[in-house]
Amino acid sequence: MSWSIVTDTNEDLVNQLQDCHAVENEIVAKAMKETDRKFYCKLKNPYVDQPDSIGEDAIISAPHMHAYALENLVEVIKPFSKILDVGCGSGYLTSCFARIIETKAQEKNVPPSGRVYGIDNSAELVKLSIENIKKDEPHFFTEGRIKIVQGDGRKGLMECAPFDVIYCGAASKEIPTELIRQLNIGGRLLCPVGEKGNVQKMEQYDRLNYKDVARKVLTNVMFVSLTD
Ligand code: SAH
């Protein structure tokens, strides 16, 4: 049997992801409800659980995949977290991360002092993610809560490291050693690993201390590859 969610509002899309347990965490649900997919996706109906082309061989992941990433990262995000979104593409997850920081700050009654850095190697997609996020929530830029840069995300973003969370939205052919190196103690990296066309694995790396990192293979996935 095969099925997919098709609906006509962003709120209902997330409700349905909750009904089928793709979204379980309330903070993730809130962030996804506040981040309307219509700002990030060119589909006539953006409220379908499908990936879509955003140009330049890039793809906005399907909502259940965004949910999967956020569900696995939400517990390590703090009001003061520094987050790196590698291959930020549409900018959708970058905004969700900023919103999770906001909610975590509200819960603790502290200012949302964290910052989300989006990095993409495509100038076109850097422009697109900035435009999309501005349409959704311009204060993310005016308040300095999101910064988008152009560069090779395989090298991380050394000048802003270490990061408490790193998410990689494209697959790495080998173990992403430079990203692991830029993880803060207590920080988590989620990265698809494997060749294009082969089964890739979503891998999770948790930095335990200065020298030890715990690796966990989460699930099989299919992502575009990190490119030169
Ligand atoms: N998380 C994004 C995924 C976009 S697709 C979303 O859901 O919208 C993958 C992205 O990785 C593309 O935007 C592509 O330009 C980018 N990318 C590929 N190789 C890269 C590299 N070496 N450094 C940074 N970004 C890269």
PDB file of C-alpha atoms and ligand atoms in Angstrom:
ATOM      1  CA  MET A   1       0.000   0.000   0.000  1.00  0.00           C
ATOM      2  CA  SER A   2       1.252   3.441  -0.759  1.00  0.00           C
ATOM      3  CA  TRP A   3      -0.218   6.762   0.363  1.00  0.00           C
ATOM      4  CA  SER A   4       0.821  10.312   0.907  1.00  0.00           C
ATOM      5  CA  ILE A   5      -0.571  13.270   2.767  1.00  0.00           C
ATOM      6  CA  VAL A   6      -2.312  15.879   0.599  1.00  0.00           C
ATOM      7  CA  THR A   7      -4.119  18.745   2.259  1.00  0.00           C
ATOM      8  CA  ASP A   8      -4.801  22.452   1.845  1.00  0.00           C
ATOM      9  CA  THR A   9      -3.335  24.214   4.864  1.00  0.00           C
ATOM     10  CA  ASN A  10       0.057  24.136   6.532  1.00  0.00           C
ATOM     11  CA  GLU A  11      -1.547  23.551   9.924  1.00  0.00           C
ATOM     12  CA  ASP A  12      -3.436  20.494   8.650  1.00  0.00           C
ATOM     13  CA  LEU A  13      -0.290  19.132   6.979  1.00  0.00           C
ATOM     14  CA  VAL A  14       1.449  19.134  10.356  1.00  0.00           C
ATOM     15  CA  ASN A  15      -1.664  17.780  12.118  1.00  0.00           C
ATOM     16  CA  GLN A  16      -1.599  14.841   9.726  1.00  0.00           C
ATOM     17  CA  LEU A  17       2.127  14.305  10.273  1.00  0.00           C
ATOM     18  CA  GLN A  18       1.268  14.173  13.985  1.00  0.00           C
ATOM     19  CA  ASP A  19      -1.571  11.703  13.369  1.00  0.00           C
ATOM     20  CA  CYS A  20       0.843   9.294  11.703  1.00  0.00           C
ATOM     21  CA  HIS A  21       3.557   9.920  14.354  1.00  0.00           C
ATOM     22  CA  ALA A  22       6.066  11.473  11.938  1.00  0.00           C
ATOM     23  CA  VAL A  23       5.873  14.451  14.320  1.00  0.00           C
ATOM     24  CA  GLU A  24       5.659  13.623  18.018  1.00  0.00           C
ATOM     25  CA  ASN A  25       7.431  16.469  19.752  1.00  0.00           C
ATOM     26  CA  GLU A  26       5.198  19.504  20.498  1.00  0.00           C
ATOM     27  CA  ILE A  27       8.030  21.988  19.928  1.00  0.00           C
ATOM     28  CA  VAL A  28       8.684  20.483  16.479  1.00  0.00           C
ATOM     29  CA  ALA A  29       4.960  20.633  15.670  1.00  0.00           C
ATOM     30  CA  LYS A  30       4.809  24.308  16.713  1.00  0.00           C
ATOM     31  CA  ALA A  31       7.884  25.211  14.618  1.00  0.00           C
ATOM     32  CA  MET A  32       6.511  23.421  11.547  1.00  0.00           C
ATOM     33  CA  LYS A  33       3.061  24.982  11.955  1.00  0.00           C
ATOM     34  CA  GLU A  34       4.626  28.451  12.187  1.00  0.00           C
ATOM     35  CA  THR A  35       6.897  27.840   9.169  1.00  0.00           C
ATOM     36  CA  ASP A  36       4.407  27.893   6.306  1.00  0.00           C
ATOM     37  CA  ARG A  37       5.695  25.754   3.450  1.00  0.00           C
ATOM     38  CA  LYS A  38       4.138  28.117   0.898  1.00  0.00           C
ATOM     39  CA  PHE A  39       7.108  30.477   1.409  1.00  0.00           C
ATOM     40  CA  TYR A  40       9.686  27.768   0.625  1.00  0.00           C
ATOM     41  CA  CYS A  41       8.263  25.628  -2.154  1.00  0.00           C
ATOM     42  CA  LYS A  42       7.091  26.358  -5.686  1.00  0.00           C
ATOM     43  CA  LEU A  43       4.428  23.644  -5.871  1.00  0.00           C
ATOM     44  CA  LYS A  44       0.918  24.845  -6.710  1.00  0.00           C
ATOM     45  CA  ASN A  45      -0.163  23.013  -3.593  1.00  0.00           C
ATOM     46  CA  PRO A  46       2.775  23.160  -1.134  1.00  0.00           C
ATOM     47  CA  TYR A  47       0.875  21.124   1.472  1.00  0.00           C
ATOM     48  CA  VAL A  48       1.742  17.655   0.195  1.00  0.00           C
ATOM     49  CA  ASP A  49       4.189  15.275   1.797  1.00  0.00           C
ATOM     50  CA  GLN A  50       6.563  15.264  -1.159  1.00  0.00           C
ATOM     51  CA  PRO A  51       9.986  16.656  -2.004  1.00  0.00           C
ATOM     52  CA  ASP A  52      10.139  19.259  -4.792  1.00  0.00           C
ATOM     53  CA  SER A  53      12.746  20.815  -7.075  1.00  0.00           C
ATOM     54  CA  ILE A  54      13.967  24.272  -6.035  1.00  0.00           C
ATOM     55  CA  GLY A  55      16.318  24.668  -9.037  1.00  0.00           C
ATOM     56  CA  GLU A  56      20.096  24.102  -9.393  1.00  0.00           C
ATOM     57  CA  ASP A  57      19.605  20.311  -8.987  1.00  0.00           C
ATOM     58  CA  ALA A  58      18.476  20.952  -5.415  1.00  0.00           C
ATOM     59  CA  ILE A  59      15.378  19.685  -3.681  1.00  0.00           C
ATOM     60  CA  ILE A  60      13.318  20.838  -0.746  1.00  0.00           C
ATOM     61  CA  SER A  61      12.921  17.679   1.323  1.00  0.00           C
ATOM     62  CA  ALA A  62       9.476  16.221   1.966  1.00  0.00           C
ATOM     63  CA  PRO A  63       7.777  17.430   5.165  1.00  0.00           C
ATOM     64  CA  HIS A  64       8.192  14.004   6.845  1.00  0.00           C
ATOM     65  CA  MET A  65      11.966  14.213   6.220  1.00  0.00           C
ATOM     66  CA  HIS A  66      12.156  17.719   7.702  1.00  0.00           C
ATOM     67  CA  ALA A  67      10.143  16.378  10.640  1.00  0.00           C
ATOM     68  CA  TYR A  68      12.548  13.460  10.994  1.00  0.00           C
ATOM     69  CA  ALA A  69      15.547  15.806  11.186  1.00  0.00           C
ATOM     70  CA  LEU A  70      13.903  18.119  13.704  1.00  0.00           C
ATOM     71  CA  GLU A  71      12.616  15.240  15.868  1.00  0.00           C
ATOM     72  CA  ASN A  72      16.156  13.895  16.157  1.00  0.00           C
ATOM     73  CA  LEU A  73      17.713  17.269  16.946  1.00  0.00           C
ATOM     74  CA  VAL A  74      15.140  19.081  19.102  1.00  0.00           C
ATOM     75  CA  GLU A  75      16.354  17.632  22.418  1.00  0.00           C
ATOM     76  CA  VAL A  76      19.849  19.086  22.005  1.00  0.00           C
ATOM     77  CA  ILE A  77      18.698  22.586  20.971  1.00  0.00           C
ATOM     78  CA  LYS A  78      18.974  25.224  23.718  1.00  0.00           C
ATOM     79  CA  PRO A  79      17.983  28.936  23.766  1.00  0.00           C
ATOM     80  CA  PHE A  80      21.666  29.807  23.208  1.00  0.00           C
ATOM     81  CA  SER A  81      22.494  27.107  20.609  1.00  0.00           C
ATOM     82  CA  LYS A  82      24.642  27.802  17.597  1.00  0.00           C
ATOM     83  CA  ILE A  83      23.234  25.761  14.704  1.00  0.00           C
ATOM     84  CA  LEU A  84      24.738  25.112  11.277  1.00  0.00           C
ATOM     85  CA  ASP A  85      22.352  24.127   8.446  1.00  0.00           C
ATOM     86  CA  VAL A  86      24.567  22.764   5.650  1.00  0.00           C
ATOM     87  CA  GLY A  87      22.957  22.934   2.186  1.00  0.00           C
ATOM     88  CA  CYS A  88      20.237  25.252   3.464  1.00  0.00           C
ATOM     89  CA  GLY A  89      18.583  25.276  -0.012  1.00  0.00           C
ATOM     90  CA  SER A  90      15.035  26.559   0.427  1.00  0.00           C
ATOM     91  CA  GLY A  91      15.774  27.897   3.924  1.00  0.00           C
ATOM     92  CA  TYR A  92      12.832  25.951   5.405  1.00  0.00           C
ATOM     93  CA  LEU A  93      14.780  24.106   8.087  1.00  0.00           C
ATOM     94  CA  THR A  94      16.884  27.183   8.876  1.00  0.00           C
ATOM     95  CA  SER A  95      13.655  28.966   9.886  1.00  0.00           C
ATOM     96  CA  CYS A  96      12.387  25.953  11.848  1.00  0.00           C
ATOM     97  CA  PHE A  97      15.639  25.891  13.832  1.00  0.00           C
ATOM     98  CA  ALA A  98      15.299  29.617  14.646  1.00  0.00           C
ATOM     99  CA  ARG A  99      11.725  28.994  15.820  1.00  0.00           C
ATOM    100  CA  ILE A 100      12.765  26.075  18.033  1.00  0.00           C
ATOM    101  CA  ILE A 101      15.409  28.295  19.665  1.00  0.00           C
ATOM    102  CA  GLU A 102      12.649  30.880  20.240  1.00  0.00           C
ATOM    103  CA  THR A 103      10.313  28.360  21.908  1.00  0.00           C
ATOM    104  CA  LYS A 104      13.109  26.927  24.074  1.00  0.00           C
ATOM    105  CA  ALA A 105      13.939  30.496  25.172  1.00  0.00           C
ATOM    106  CA  GLN A 106      10.281  31.263  25.993  1.00  0.00           C
ATOM    107  CA  GLU A 107      10.046  28.071  28.075  1.00  0.00           C
ATOM    108  CA  LYS A 108      13.057  29.120  30.144  1.00  0.00           C
ATOM    109  CA  ASN A 109      12.115  32.795  30.166  1.00  0.00           C
ATOM    110  CA  VAL A 110      15.473  33.841  28.726  1.00  0.00           C
ATOM    111  CA  PRO A 111      16.321  35.700  25.506  1.00  0.00           C
ATOM    112  CA  PRO A 112      16.745  33.619  22.317  1.00  0.00           C
ATOM    113  CA  SER A 113      20.474  34.280  22.077  1.00  0.00           C
ATOM    114  CA  GLY A 114      21.206  31.355  19.755  1.00  0.00           C
ATOM    115  CA  ARG A 115      21.910  31.806  16.085  1.00  0.00           C
ATOM    116  CA  VAL A 116      21.321  29.694  12.992  1.00  0.00           C
ATOM    117  CA  TYR A 117      23.879  29.750  10.185  1.00  0.00           C
ATOM    118  CA  GLY A 118      22.749  28.469   6.795  1.00  0.00           C
ATOM    119  CA  ILE A 119      25.457  27.614   4.300  1.00  0.00           C
ATOM    120  CA  ASP A 120      25.030  26.668   0.644  1.00  0.00           C
ATOM    121  CA  ASN A 121      27.576  26.497  -2.160  1.00  0.00           C
ATOM    122  CA  SER A 122      25.119  27.742  -4.776  1.00  0.00           C
ATOM    123  CA  ALA A 123      24.858  31.541  -5.083  1.00  0.00           C
ATOM    124  CA  GLU A 124      21.360  31.130  -6.545  1.00  0.00           C
ATOM    125  CA  LEU A 125      20.184  29.075  -3.588  1.00  0.00           C
ATOM    126  CA  VAL A 126      21.771  31.429  -1.064  1.00  0.00           C
ATOM    127  CA  LYS A 127      19.688  34.170  -2.700  1.00  0.00           C
ATOM    128  CA  LEU A 128      16.584  31.960  -2.709  1.00  0.00           C
ATOM    129  CA  SER A 129      16.865  30.998   0.956  1.00  0.00           C
ATOM    130  CA  ILE A 130      17.315  34.649   1.979  1.00  0.00           C
ATOM    131  CA  GLU A 131      14.268  35.683  -0.094  1.00  0.00           C
ATOM    132  CA  ASN A 132      12.116  32.851   1.276  1.00  0.00           C
ATOM    133  CA  ILE A 133      13.020  33.487   4.911  1.00  0.00           C
ATOM    134  CA  LYS A 134      12.454  37.245   4.477  1.00  0.00           C
ATOM    135  CA  LYS A 135       8.945  36.576   3.116  1.00  0.00           C
ATOM    136  CA  ASP A 136       8.216  34.284   6.053  1.00  0.00           C
ATOM    137  CA  GLU A 137       9.782  36.198   8.954  1.00  0.00           C
ATOM    138  CA  PRO A 138      11.969  39.240   8.195  1.00  0.00           C
ATOM    139  CA  HIS A 139      12.870  39.748  11.867  1.00  0.00           C
ATOM    140  CA  PHE A 140      15.101  36.643  11.737  1.00  0.00           C
ATOM    141  CA  PHE A 141      17.560  38.803   9.779  1.00  0.00           C
ATOM    142  CA  THR A 142      16.945  42.178  11.415  1.00  0.00           C
ATOM    143  CA  GLU A 143      17.491  40.640  14.855  1.00  0.00           C
ATOM    144  CA  GLY A 144      20.537  38.675  13.695  1.00  0.00           C
ATOM    145  CA  ARG A 145      18.985  35.313  14.528  1.00  0.00           C
ATOM    146  CA  ILE A 146      19.741  33.802  11.097  1.00  0.00           C
ATOM    147  CA  LYS A 147      22.768  34.338   8.885  1.00  0.00           C
ATOM    148  CA  ILE A 148      23.110  32.797   5.409  1.00  0.00           C
ATOM    149  CA  VAL A 149      26.516  32.429   3.785  1.00  0.00           C
ATOM    150  CA  GLN A 150      27.841  31.008   0.532  1.00  0.00           C
ATOM    151  CA  GLY A 151      30.567  28.387   0.867  1.00  0.00           C
ATOM    152  CA  ASP A 152      31.556  24.748   0.810  1.00  0.00           C
ATOM    153  CA  GLY A 153      29.586  23.240   3.676  1.00  0.00           C
ATOM    154  CA  ARG A 154      31.806  20.140   3.712  1.00  0.00           C
ATOM    155  CA  LYS A 155      34.343  22.377   5.454  1.00  0.00           C
ATOM    156  CA  GLY A 156      31.756  23.564   7.979  1.00  0.00           C
ATOM    157  CA  LEU A 157      32.045  27.213   8.993  1.00  0.00           C
ATOM    158  CA  MET A 158      35.248  27.375  10.992  1.00  0.00           C
ATOM    159  CA  GLU A 159      35.028  31.065  11.898  1.00  0.00           C
ATOM    160  CA  CYS A 160      31.740  30.461  13.779  1.00  0.00           C
ATOM    161  CA  ALA A 161      32.501  26.985  15.246  1.00  0.00           C
ATOM    162  CA  PRO A 162      31.941  25.144  17.522  1.00  0.00           C
ATOM    163  CA  PHE A 163      28.282  24.330  16.837  1.00  0.00           C
ATOM    164  CA  ASP A 164      25.751  22.734  19.178  1.00  0.00           C
ATOM    165  CA  VAL A 165      23.801  21.318  16.261  1.00  0.00           C
ATOM    166  CA  ILE A 166      24.825  20.635  12.671  1.00  0.00           C
ATOM    167  CA  TYR A 167      22.373  19.344  10.085  1.00  0.00           C
ATOM    168  CA  CYS A 168      23.543  18.370   6.640  1.00  0.00           C
ATOM    169  CA  GLY A 169      20.846  18.447   3.937  1.00  0.00           C
ATOM    170  CA  ALA A 170      22.947  16.655   1.289  1.00  0.00           C
ATOM    171  CA  ALA A 171      24.819  13.361   1.446  1.00  0.00           C
ATOM    172  CA  SER A 172      28.509  13.070   2.243  1.00  0.00           C
ATOM    173  CA  LYS A 173      30.423  10.316   0.418  1.00  0.00           C
ATOM    174  CA  GLU A 174      32.542   9.621   3.441  1.00  0.00           C
ATOM    175  CA  ILE A 175      32.465  10.235   7.203  1.00  0.00           C
ATOM    176  CA  PRO A 176      32.029  14.035   7.547  1.00  0.00           C
ATOM    177  CA  THR A 177      35.175  14.517   9.652  1.00  0.00           C
ATOM    178  CA  GLU A 178      35.397  18.309   9.357  1.00  0.00           C
ATOM    179  CA  LEU A 179      31.785  18.732  10.520  1.00  0.00           C
ATOM    180  CA  ILE A 180      32.421  16.364  13.442  1.00  0.00           C
ATOM    181  CA  ARG A 181      35.477  18.423  14.354  1.00  0.00           C
ATOM    182  CA  GLN A 182      33.341  21.571  14.557  1.00  0.00           C
ATOM    183  CA  LEU A 183      30.837  20.026  17.032  1.00  0.00           C
ATOM    184  CA  ASN A 184      30.700  21.458  20.528  1.00  0.00           C
ATOM    185  CA  ILE A 185      30.822  19.066  23.506  1.00  0.00           C
ATOM    186  CA  GLY A 186      27.213  17.858  23.951  1.00  0.00           C
ATOM    187  CA  GLY A 187      26.528  18.779  20.331  1.00  0.00           C
ATOM    188  CA  ARG A 188      24.904  16.616  17.658  1.00  0.00           C
ATOM    189  CA  LEU A 189      25.454  16.255  13.922  1.00  0.00           C
ATOM    190  CA  LEU A 190      22.930  14.596  11.615  1.00  0.00           C
ATOM    191  CA  CYS A 191      24.278  13.771   8.171  1.00  0.00           C
ATOM    192  CA  PRO A 192      23.300  11.388   5.361  1.00  0.00           C
ATOM    193  CA  VAL A 193      26.349   9.317   4.387  1.00  0.00           C
ATOM    194  CA  GLY A 194      26.787   7.320   1.168  1.00  0.00           C
ATOM    195  CA  GLU A 195      27.086   7.566  -2.599  1.00  0.00           C
ATOM    196  CA  LYS A 196      24.300   8.963  -4.798  1.00  0.00           C
ATOM    197  CA  GLY A 197      22.222   6.108  -6.214  1.00  0.00           C
ATOM    198  CA  ASN A 198      23.253   3.733  -3.409  1.00  0.00           C
ATOM    199  CA  VAL A 199      21.395   3.374  -0.153  1.00  0.00           C
ATOM    200  CA  GLN A 200      22.546   6.175   2.101  1.00  0.00           C
ATOM    201  CA  LYS A 201      22.355   6.059   5.881  1.00  0.00           C
ATOM    202  CA  MET A 202      21.285   8.938   8.074  1.00  0.00           C
ATOM    203  CA  GLU A 203      24.033   9.031  10.679  1.00  0.00           C
ATOM    204  CA  GLN A 204      24.045  10.788  14.035  1.00  0.00           C
ATOM    205  CA  TYR A 205      27.253  11.902  15.740  1.00  0.00           C
ATOM    206  CA  ASP A 206      27.230  13.084  19.369  1.00  0.00           C
ATOM    207  CA  ARG A 207      30.330  14.750  20.774  1.00  0.00           C
ATOM    208  CA  LEU A 208      30.804  13.302  24.283  1.00  0.00           C
ATOM    209  CA  ASN A 209      33.985  15.134  25.179  1.00  0.00           C
ATOM    210  CA  TYR A 210      37.066  16.674  23.607  1.00  0.00           C
ATOM    211  CA  LYS A 211      38.101  13.444  21.881  1.00  0.00           C
ATOM    212  CA  ASP A 212      35.153  10.989  21.904  1.00  0.00           C
ATOM    213  CA  VAL A 213      32.224  10.973  19.508  1.00  0.00           C
ATOM    214  CA  ALA A 214      29.352   8.446  19.547  1.00  0.00           C
ATOM    215  CA  ARG A 215      28.108   7.356  16.107  1.00  0.00           C
ATOM    216  CA  LYS A 216      24.641   5.946  15.542  1.00  0.00           C
ATOM    217  CA  VAL A 217      23.178   4.825  12.219  1.00  0.00           C
ATOM    218  CA  LEU A 218      19.530   5.927  12.191  1.00  0.00           C
ATOM    219  CA  THR A 219      17.825   4.904   8.942  1.00  0.00           C
ATOM    220  CA  ASN A 220      18.123   4.524   5.165  1.00  0.00           C
ATOM    221  CA  VAL A 221      17.587   7.731   3.199  1.00  0.00           C
ATOM    222  CA  MET A 222      17.952   9.214  -0.302  1.00  0.00           C
ATOM    223  CA  PHE A 223      19.512  12.673  -0.599  1.00  0.00           C
ATOM    224  CA  VAL A 224      21.296  14.649  -3.317  1.00  0.00           C
ATOM    225  CA  SER A 225      25.080  14.626  -2.797  1.00  0.00           C
ATOM    226  CA  LEU A 226      27.311  17.364  -1.461  1.00  0.00           C
ATOM    227  CA  THR A 227      29.103  18.702  -4.535  1.00  0.00           C
ATOM    228  CA  ASP A 228      32.271  20.654  -5.351  1.00  0.00           C
TER     229      ASP A 228
HETATM  230  N1  SAH B   1      17.618  21.344   3.548  1.00  0.00           N
HETATM  231  C1  SAH B   1      17.385  21.809   2.200  1.00  0.00           C
HETATM  232  C2  SAH B   1      17.991  20.801   1.236  1.00  0.00           C
HETATM  233  C3  SAH B   1      18.321  21.370  -0.082  1.00  0.00           C
HETATM  234  S1  SAH B   1      18.970  20.187  -1.251  1.00  0.00           S
HETATM  235  C4  SAH B   1      15.883  21.941   1.978  1.00  0.00           C
HETATM  236  O1  SAH B   1      15.134  21.075   2.426  1.00  0.00           O
HETATM  237  O2  SAH B   1      15.464  22.904   1.335  1.00  0.00           O
HETATM  238  C5  SAH B   1      20.677  20.142  -0.851  1.00  0.00           C
HETATM  239  C6  SAH B   1      21.391  21.462  -0.840  1.00  0.00           C
HETATM  240  O3  SAH B   1      22.779  21.222  -0.622  1.00  0.00           O
HETATM  241  C7  SAH B   1      21.303  22.268  -2.144  1.00  0.00           C
HETATM  242  O4  SAH B   1      20.799  23.526  -1.812  1.00  0.00           O
HETATM  243  C8  SAH B   1      22.741  22.335  -2.645  1.00  0.00           C
HETATM  244  O5  SAH B   1      23.052  23.552  -3.307  1.00  0.00           O
HETATM  245  C9  SAH B   1      23.519  22.198  -1.337  1.00  0.00           C
HETATM  246  N2  SAH B   1      24.911  21.753  -1.460  1.00  0.00           N
HETATM  247  C10 SAH B   1      25.409  20.761  -2.245  1.00  0.00           C
HETATM  248  N3  SAH B   1      26.750  20.645  -2.059  1.00  0.00           N
HETATM  249  C11 SAH B   1      27.095  21.582  -1.132  1.00  0.00           C
HETATM  250  C12 SAH B   1      28.320  21.974  -0.528  1.00  0.00           C
HETATM  251  N4  SAH B   1      29.469  21.365  -0.823  1.00  0.00           N
HETATM  252  N5  SAH B   1      28.291  22.964   0.382  1.00  0.00           N
HETATM  253  C13 SAH B   1      27.120  23.588   0.714  1.00  0.00           C
HETATM  254  N6  SAH B   1      25.939  23.280   0.171  1.00  0.00           N
HETATM  255  C14 SAH B   1      25.916  22.285  -0.742  1.00  0.00           C
END
